mmCIF file with all atom_site columns, C-alpha atoms in Angstrom:
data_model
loop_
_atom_site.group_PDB
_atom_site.id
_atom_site.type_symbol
_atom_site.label_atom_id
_atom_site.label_alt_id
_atom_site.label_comp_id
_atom_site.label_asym_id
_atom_site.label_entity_id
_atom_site.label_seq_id
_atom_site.pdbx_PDB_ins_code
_atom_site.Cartn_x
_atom_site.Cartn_y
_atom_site.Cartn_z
_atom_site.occupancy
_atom_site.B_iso_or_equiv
_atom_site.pdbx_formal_charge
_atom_site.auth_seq_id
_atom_site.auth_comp_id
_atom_site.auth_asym_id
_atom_site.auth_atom_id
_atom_site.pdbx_PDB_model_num
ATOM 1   C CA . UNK A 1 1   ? 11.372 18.633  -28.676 1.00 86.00 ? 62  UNK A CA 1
ATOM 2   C CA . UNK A 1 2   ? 10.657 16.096  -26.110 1.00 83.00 ? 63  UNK A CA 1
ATOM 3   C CA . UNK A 1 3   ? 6.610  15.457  -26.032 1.00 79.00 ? 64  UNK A CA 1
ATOM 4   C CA . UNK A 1 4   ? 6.670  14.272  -22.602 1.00 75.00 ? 65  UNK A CA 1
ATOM 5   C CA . UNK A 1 5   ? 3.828  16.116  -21.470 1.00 78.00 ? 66  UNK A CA 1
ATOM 6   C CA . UNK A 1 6   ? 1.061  15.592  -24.590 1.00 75.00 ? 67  UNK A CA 1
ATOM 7   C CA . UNK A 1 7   ? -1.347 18.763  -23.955 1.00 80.00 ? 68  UNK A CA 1
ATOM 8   C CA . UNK A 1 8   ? 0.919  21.226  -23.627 1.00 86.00 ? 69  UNK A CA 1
ATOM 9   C CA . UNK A 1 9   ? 3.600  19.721  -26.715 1.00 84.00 ? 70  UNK A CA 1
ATOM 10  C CA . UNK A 1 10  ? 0.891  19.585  -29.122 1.00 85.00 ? 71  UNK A CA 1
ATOM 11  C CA . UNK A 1 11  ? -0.058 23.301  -28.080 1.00 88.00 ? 72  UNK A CA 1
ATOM 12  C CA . UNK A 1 12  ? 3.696  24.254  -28.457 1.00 90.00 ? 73  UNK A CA 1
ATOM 13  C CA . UNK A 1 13  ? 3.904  22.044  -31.871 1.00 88.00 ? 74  UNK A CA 1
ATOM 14  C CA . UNK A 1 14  ? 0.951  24.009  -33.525 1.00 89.00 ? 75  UNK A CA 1
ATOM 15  C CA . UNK A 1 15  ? 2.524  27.203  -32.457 1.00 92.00 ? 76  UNK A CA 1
ATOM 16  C CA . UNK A 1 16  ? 5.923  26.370  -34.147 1.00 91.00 ? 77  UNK A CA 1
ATOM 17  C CA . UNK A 1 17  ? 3.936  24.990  -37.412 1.00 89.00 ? 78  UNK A CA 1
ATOM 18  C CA . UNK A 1 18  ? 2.602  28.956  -37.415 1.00 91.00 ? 79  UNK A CA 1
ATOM 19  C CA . UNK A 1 19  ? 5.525  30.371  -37.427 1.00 93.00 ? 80  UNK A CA 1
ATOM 20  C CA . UNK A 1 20  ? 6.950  28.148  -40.245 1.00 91.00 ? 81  UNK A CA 1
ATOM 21  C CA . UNK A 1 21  ? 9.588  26.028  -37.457 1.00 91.00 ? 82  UNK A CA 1
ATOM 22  C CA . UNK A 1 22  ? 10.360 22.584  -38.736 1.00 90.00 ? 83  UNK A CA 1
ATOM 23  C CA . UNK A 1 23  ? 9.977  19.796  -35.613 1.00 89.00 ? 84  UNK A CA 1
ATOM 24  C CA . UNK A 1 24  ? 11.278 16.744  -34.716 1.00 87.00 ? 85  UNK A CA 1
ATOM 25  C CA . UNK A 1 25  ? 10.241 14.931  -31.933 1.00 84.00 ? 86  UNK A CA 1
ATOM 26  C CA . UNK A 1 26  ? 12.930 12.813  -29.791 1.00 84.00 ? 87  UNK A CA 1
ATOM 27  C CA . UNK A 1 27  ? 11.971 9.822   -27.947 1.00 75.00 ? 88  UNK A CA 1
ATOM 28  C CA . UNK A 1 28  ? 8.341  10.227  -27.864 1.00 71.00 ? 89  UNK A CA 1
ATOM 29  C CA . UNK A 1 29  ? 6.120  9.983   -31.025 1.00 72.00 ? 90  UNK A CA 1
ATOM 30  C CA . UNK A 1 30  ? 2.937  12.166  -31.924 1.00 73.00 ? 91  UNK A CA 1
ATOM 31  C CA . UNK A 1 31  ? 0.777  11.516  -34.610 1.00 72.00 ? 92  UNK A CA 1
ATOM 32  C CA . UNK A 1 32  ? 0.499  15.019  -35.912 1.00 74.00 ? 93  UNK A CA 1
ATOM 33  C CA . UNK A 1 33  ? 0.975  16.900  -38.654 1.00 77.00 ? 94  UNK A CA 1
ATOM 34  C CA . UNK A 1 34  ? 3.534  18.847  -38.905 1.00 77.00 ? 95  UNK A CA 1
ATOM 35  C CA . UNK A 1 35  ? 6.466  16.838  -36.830 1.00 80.00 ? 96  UNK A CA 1
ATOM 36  C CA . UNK A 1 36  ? 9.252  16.452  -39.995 1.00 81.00 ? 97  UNK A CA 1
ATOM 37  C CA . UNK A 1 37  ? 11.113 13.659  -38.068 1.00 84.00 ? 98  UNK A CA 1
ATOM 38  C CA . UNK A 1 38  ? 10.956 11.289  -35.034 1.00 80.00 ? 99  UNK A CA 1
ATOM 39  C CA . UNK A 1 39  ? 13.671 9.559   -33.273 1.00 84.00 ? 100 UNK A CA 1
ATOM 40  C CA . UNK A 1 40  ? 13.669 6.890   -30.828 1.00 75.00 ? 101 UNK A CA 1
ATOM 41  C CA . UNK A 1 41  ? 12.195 3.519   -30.190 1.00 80.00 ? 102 UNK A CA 1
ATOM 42  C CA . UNK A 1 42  ? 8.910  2.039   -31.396 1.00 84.00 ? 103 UNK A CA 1
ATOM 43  C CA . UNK A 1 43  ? 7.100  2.142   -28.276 1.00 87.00 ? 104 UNK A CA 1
ATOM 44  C CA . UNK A 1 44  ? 4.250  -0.042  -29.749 1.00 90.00 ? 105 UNK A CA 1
ATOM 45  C CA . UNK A 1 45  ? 6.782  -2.474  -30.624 1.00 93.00 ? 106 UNK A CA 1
ATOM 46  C CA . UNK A 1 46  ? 8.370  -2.003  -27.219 1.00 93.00 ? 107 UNK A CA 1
ATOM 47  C CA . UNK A 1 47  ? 4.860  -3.101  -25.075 1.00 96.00 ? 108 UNK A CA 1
ATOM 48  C CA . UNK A 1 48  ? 4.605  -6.241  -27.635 1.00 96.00 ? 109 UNK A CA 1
ATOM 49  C CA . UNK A 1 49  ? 7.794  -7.328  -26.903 1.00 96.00 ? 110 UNK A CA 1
ATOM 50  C CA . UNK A 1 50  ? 7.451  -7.131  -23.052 1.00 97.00 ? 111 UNK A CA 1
ATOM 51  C CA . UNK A 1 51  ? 4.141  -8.847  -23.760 1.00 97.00 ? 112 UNK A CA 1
ATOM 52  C CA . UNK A 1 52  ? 5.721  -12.188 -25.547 1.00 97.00 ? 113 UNK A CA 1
ATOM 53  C CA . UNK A 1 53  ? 8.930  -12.150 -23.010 1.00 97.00 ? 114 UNK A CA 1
ATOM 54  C CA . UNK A 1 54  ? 5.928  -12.013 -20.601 1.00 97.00 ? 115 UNK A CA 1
ATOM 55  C CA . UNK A 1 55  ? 4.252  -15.248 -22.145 1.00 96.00 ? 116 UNK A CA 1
ATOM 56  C CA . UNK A 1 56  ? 7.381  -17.066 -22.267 1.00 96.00 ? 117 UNK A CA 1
ATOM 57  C CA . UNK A 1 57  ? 7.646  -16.808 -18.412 1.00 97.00 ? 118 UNK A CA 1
ATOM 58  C CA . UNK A 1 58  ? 3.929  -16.788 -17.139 1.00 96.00 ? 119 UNK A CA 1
ATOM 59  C CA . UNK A 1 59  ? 1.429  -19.785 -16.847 1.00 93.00 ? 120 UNK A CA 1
ATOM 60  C CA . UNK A 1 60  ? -1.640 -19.551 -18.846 1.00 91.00 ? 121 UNK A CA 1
ATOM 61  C CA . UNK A 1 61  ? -4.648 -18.004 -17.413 1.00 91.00 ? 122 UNK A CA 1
ATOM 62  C CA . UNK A 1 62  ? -3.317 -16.126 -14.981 1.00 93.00 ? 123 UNK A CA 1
ATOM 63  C CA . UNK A 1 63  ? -3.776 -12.640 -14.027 1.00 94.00 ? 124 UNK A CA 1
ATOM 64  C CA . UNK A 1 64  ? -1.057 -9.976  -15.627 1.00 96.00 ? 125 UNK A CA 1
ATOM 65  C CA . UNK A 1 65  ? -0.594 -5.882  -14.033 1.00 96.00 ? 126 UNK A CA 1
ATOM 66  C CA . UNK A 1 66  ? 0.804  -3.156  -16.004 1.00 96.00 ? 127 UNK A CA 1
ATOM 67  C CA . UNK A 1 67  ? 1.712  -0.684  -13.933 1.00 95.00 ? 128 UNK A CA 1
ATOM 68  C CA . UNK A 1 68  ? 1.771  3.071   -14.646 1.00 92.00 ? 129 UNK A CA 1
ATOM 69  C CA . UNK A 1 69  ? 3.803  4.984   -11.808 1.00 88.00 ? 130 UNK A CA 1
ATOM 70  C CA . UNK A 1 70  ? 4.804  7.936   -11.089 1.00 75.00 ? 131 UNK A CA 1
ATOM 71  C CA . UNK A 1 71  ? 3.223  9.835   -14.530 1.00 65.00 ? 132 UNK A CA 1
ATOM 72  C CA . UNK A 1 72  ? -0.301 11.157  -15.406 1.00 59.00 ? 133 UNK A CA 1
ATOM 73  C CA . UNK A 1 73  ? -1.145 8.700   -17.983 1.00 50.00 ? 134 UNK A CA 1
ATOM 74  C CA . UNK A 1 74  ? -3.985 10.494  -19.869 1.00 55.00 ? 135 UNK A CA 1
ATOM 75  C CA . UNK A 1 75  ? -1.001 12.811  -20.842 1.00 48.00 ? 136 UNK A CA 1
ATOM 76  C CA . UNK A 1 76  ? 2.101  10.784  -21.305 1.00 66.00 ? 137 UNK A CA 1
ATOM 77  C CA . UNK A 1 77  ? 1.976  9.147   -24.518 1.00 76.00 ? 138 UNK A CA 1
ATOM 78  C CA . UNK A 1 78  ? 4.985  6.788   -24.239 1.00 75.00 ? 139 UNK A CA 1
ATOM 79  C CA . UNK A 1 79  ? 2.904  4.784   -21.522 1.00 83.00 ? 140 UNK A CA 1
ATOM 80  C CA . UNK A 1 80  ? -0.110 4.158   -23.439 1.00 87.00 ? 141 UNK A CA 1
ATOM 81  C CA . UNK A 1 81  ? 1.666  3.128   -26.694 1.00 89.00 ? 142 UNK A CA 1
ATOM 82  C CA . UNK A 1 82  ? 3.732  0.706   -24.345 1.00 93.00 ? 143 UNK A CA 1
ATOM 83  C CA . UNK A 1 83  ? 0.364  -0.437  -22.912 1.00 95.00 ? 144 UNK A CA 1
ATOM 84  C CA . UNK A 1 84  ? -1.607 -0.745  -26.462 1.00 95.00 ? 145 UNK A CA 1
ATOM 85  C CA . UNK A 1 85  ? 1.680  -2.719  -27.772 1.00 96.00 ? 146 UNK A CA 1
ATOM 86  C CA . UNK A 1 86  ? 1.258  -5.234  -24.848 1.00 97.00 ? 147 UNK A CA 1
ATOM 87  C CA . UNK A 1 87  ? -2.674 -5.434  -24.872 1.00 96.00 ? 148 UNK A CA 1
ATOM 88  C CA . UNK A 1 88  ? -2.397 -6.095  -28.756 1.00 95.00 ? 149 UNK A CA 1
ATOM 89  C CA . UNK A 1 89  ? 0.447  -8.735  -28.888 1.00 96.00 ? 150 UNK A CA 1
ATOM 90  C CA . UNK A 1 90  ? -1.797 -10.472 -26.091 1.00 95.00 ? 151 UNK A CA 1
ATOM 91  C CA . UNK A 1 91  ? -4.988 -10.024 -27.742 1.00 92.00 ? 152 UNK A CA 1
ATOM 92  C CA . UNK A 1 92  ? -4.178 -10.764 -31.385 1.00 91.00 ? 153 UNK A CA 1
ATOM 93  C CA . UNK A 1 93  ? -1.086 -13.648 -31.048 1.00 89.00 ? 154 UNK A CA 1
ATOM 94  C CA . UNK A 1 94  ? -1.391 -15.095 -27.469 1.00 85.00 ? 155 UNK A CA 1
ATOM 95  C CA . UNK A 1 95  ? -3.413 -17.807 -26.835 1.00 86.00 ? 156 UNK A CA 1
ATOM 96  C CA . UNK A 1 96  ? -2.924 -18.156 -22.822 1.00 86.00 ? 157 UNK A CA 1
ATOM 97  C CA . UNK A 1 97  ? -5.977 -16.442 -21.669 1.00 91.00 ? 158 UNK A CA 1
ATOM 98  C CA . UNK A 1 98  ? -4.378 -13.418 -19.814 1.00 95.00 ? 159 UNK A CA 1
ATOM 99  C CA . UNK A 1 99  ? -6.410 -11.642 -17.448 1.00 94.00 ? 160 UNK A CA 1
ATOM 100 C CA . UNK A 1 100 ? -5.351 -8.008  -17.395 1.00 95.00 ? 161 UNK A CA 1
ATOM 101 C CA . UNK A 1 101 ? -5.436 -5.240  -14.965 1.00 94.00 ? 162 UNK A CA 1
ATOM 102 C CA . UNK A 1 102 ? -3.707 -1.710  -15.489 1.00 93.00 ? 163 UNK A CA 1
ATOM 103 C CA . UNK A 1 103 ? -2.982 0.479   -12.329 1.00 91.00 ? 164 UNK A CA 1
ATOM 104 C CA . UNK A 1 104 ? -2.020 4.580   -13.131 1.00 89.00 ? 165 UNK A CA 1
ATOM 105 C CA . UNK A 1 105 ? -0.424 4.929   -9.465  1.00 88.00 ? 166 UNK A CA 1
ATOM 106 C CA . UNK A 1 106 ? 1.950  7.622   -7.839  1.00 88.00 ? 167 UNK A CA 1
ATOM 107 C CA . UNK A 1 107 ? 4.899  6.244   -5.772  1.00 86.00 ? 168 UNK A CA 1
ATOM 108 C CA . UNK A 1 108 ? 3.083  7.059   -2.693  1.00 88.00 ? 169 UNK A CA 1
ATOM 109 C CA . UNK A 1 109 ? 0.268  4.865   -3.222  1.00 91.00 ? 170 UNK A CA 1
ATOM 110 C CA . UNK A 1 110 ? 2.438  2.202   -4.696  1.00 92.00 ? 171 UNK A CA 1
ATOM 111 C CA . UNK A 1 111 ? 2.918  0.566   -1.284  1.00 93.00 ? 172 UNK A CA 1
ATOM 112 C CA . UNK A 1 112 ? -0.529 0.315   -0.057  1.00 94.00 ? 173 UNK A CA 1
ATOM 113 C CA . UNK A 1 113 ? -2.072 -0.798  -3.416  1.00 93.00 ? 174 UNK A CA 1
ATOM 114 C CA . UNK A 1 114 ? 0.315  -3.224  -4.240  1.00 93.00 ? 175 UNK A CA 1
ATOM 115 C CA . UNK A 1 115 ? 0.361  -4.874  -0.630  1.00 93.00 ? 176 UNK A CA 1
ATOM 116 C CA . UNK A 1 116 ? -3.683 -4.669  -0.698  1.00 93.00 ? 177 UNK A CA 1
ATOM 117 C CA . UNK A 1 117 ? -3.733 -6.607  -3.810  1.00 91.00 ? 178 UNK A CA 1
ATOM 118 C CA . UNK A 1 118 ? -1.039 -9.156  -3.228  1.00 92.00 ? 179 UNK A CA 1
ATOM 119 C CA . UNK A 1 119 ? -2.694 -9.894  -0.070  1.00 90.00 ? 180 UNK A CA 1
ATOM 120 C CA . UNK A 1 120 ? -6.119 -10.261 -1.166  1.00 88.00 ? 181 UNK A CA 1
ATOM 121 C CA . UNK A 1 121 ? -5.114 -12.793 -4.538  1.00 82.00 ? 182 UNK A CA 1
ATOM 122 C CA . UNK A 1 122 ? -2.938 -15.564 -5.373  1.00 80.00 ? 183 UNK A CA 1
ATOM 123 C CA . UNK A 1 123 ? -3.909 -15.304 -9.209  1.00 85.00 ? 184 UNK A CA 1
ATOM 124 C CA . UNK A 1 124 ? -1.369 -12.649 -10.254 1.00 93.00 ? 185 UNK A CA 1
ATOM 125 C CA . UNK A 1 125 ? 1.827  -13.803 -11.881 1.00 96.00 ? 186 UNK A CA 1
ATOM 126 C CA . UNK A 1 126 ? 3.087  -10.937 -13.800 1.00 97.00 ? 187 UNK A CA 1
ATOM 127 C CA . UNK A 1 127 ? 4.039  -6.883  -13.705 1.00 98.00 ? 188 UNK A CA 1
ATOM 128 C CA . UNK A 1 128 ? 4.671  -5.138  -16.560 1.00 98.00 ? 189 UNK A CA 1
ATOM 129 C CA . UNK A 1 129 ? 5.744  -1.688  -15.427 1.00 97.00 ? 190 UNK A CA 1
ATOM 130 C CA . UNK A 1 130 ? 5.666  0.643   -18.005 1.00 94.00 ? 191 UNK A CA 1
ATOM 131 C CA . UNK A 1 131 ? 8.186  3.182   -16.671 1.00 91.00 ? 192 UNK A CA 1
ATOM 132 C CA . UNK A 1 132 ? 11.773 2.886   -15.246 1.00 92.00 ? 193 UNK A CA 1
ATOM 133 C CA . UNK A 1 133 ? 10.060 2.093   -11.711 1.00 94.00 ? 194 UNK A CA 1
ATOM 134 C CA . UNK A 1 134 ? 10.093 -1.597  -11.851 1.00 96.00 ? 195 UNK A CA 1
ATOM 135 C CA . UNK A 1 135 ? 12.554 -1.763  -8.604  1.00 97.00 ? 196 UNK A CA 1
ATOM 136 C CA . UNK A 1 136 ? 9.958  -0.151  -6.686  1.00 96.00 ? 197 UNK A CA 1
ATOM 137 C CA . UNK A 1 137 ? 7.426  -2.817  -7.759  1.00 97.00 ? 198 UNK A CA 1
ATOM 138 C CA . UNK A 1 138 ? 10.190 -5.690  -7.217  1.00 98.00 ? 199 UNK A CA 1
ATOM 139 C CA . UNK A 1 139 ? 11.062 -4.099  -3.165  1.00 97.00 ? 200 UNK A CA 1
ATOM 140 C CA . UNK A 1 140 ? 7.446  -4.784  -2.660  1.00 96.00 ? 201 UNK A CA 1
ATOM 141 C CA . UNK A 1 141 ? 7.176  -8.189  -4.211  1.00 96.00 ? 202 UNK A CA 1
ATOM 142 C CA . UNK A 1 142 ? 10.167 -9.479  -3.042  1.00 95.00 ? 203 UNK A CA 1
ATOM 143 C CA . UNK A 1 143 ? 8.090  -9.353  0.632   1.00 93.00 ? 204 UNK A CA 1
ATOM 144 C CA . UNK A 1 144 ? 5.896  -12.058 -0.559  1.00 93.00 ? 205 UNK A CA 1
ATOM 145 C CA . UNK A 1 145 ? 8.535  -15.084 -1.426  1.00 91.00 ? 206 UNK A CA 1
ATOM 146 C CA . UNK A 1 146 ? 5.854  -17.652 -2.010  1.00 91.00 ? 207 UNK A CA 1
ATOM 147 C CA . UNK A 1 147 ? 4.564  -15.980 -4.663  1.00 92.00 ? 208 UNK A CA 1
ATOM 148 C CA . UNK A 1 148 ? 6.468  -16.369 -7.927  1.00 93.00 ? 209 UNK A CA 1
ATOM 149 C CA . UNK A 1 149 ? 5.738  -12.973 -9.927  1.00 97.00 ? 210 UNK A CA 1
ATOM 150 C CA . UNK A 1 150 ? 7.534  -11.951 -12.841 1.00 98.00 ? 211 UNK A CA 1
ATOM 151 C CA . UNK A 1 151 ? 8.320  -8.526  -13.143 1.00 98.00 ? 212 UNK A CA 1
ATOM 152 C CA . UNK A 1 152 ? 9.472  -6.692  -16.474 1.00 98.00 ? 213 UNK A CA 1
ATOM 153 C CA . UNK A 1 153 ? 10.480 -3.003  -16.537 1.00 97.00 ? 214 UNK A CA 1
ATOM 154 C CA . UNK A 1 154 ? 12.135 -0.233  -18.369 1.00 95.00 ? 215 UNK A CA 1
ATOM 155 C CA . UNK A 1 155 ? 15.881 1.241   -18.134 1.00 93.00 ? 216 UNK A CA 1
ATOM 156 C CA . UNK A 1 156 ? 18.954 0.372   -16.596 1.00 93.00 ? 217 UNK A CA 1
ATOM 157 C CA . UNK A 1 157 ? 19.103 2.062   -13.629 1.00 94.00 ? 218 UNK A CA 1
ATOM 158 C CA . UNK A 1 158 ? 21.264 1.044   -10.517 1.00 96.00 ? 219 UNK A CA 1
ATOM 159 C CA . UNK A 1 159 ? 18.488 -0.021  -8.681  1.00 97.00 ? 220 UNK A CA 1
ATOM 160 C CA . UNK A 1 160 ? 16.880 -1.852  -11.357 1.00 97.00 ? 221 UNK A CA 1
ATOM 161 C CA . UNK A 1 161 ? 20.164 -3.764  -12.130 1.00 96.00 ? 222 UNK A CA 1
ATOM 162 C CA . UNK A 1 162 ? 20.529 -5.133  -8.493  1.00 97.00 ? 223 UNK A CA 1
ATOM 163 C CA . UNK A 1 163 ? 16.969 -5.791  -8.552  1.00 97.00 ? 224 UNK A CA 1
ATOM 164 C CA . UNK A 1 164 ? 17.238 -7.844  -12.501 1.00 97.00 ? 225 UNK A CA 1
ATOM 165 C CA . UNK A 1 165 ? 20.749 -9.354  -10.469 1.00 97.00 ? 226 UNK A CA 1
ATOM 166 C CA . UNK A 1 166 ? 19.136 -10.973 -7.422  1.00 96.00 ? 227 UNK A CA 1
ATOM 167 C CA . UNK A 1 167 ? 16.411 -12.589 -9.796  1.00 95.00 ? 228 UNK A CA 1
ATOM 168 C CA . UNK A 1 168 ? 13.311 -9.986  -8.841  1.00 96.00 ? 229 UNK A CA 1
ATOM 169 C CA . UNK A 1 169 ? 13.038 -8.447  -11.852 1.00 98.00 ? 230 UNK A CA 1
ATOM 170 C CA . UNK A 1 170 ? 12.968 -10.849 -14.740 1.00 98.00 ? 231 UNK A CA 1
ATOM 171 C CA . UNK A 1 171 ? 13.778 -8.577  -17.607 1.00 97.00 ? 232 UNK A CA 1
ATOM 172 C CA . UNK A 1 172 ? 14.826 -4.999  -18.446 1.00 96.00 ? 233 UNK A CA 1
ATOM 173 C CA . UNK A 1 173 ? 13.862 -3.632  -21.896 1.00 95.00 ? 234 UNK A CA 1
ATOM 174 C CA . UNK A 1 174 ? 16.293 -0.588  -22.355 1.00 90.00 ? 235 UNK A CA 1
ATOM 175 C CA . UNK A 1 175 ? 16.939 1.293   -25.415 1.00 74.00 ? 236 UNK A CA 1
ATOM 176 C CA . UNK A 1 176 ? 20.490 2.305   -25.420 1.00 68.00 ? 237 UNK A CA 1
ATOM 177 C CA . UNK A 1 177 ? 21.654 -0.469  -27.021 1.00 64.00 ? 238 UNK A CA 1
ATOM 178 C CA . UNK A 1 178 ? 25.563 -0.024  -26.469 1.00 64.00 ? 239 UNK A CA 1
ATOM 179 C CA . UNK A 1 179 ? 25.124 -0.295  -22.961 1.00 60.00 ? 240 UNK A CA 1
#
């Protein structure tokens, strides 16, 4: 299975353990017993990676967003590991003095939140955007060209590919790695 939703596949996980059902979780990991195998990236690894591409491209002591959107983030474990990865590589190996600020928004409220905070600071220099949204985060950003934001995001989609091609999104972690 595909744990997307954490509740409910931990419900359906100890139901198949019952009934004797080997599982293997695909692209999501759960620490729980009774999952034989797991495939897909280290999403831990994934959030300290965009974490040190982040350092290489933001100032010290400036202020950093990670960005949930568009997912309930108490439930979707693939956004917190992301998260945890980023807050530890900054915490335990940087020494720049990040201040950090984590939004769980849905699209709707992307606009008005992002715009409200852009407009009331100058301190923030980086997006980390946890899910494949990060061209919805560069549209807005790209409305305030005197302020040089970096953005990194997840997956190659179309969108996110013009965005990474006209220079508003910085980098795009992806995990097919043939493409």
């Amino acid at each position: 299975i595909t744990p997307v939703f954490h509740k409910e596949s931990i419900a359906v996980i100890k139901k198949y353990n019952a009934n004797n059902i080997i599982v293997s979780t695909i692209n999501d990991p759960l620490e729980l017993n009774g999952i034989t195998n797991y495939v897909g990236q280290d999403l831990l690894q994934s959030g300290r990676i965009a974490a040190k591409l982040m350092e290489m491209i933001v100032p010290k002591n400036r202020t950093l967003l990670i960005i949930h959107l568009d997912e309930v983030f108490n439930n979707s474990i693939h956004m917190q590991l992301k998260e945890k990865g980023f807050k530890n590589y900054l915490e335990q190996v940087s020494k720049n003095n990040y201040k950090l600020i984590t939004y769980s928004l849905q699209q709707s409220d992307l606009y008005k939140e992002l715009n409200d905070l852009l407009n009331n600071t100058n301190t923030i220099s980086g997006v980390f955007v946890t899910t494949s949204k990060g061209y919805s985060v560069a549209k807005i950003i790209e409305n305030y060209p005197d302020l040089d934001i970096k953005i990194i995001g997840y997956d190659l989609l179309d969108e996110n590919i013009k965005y990474l091609k006209n220079n508003a999104i910085d980098f795009i972690i992806h995990q097919n790695p043939k493409h």
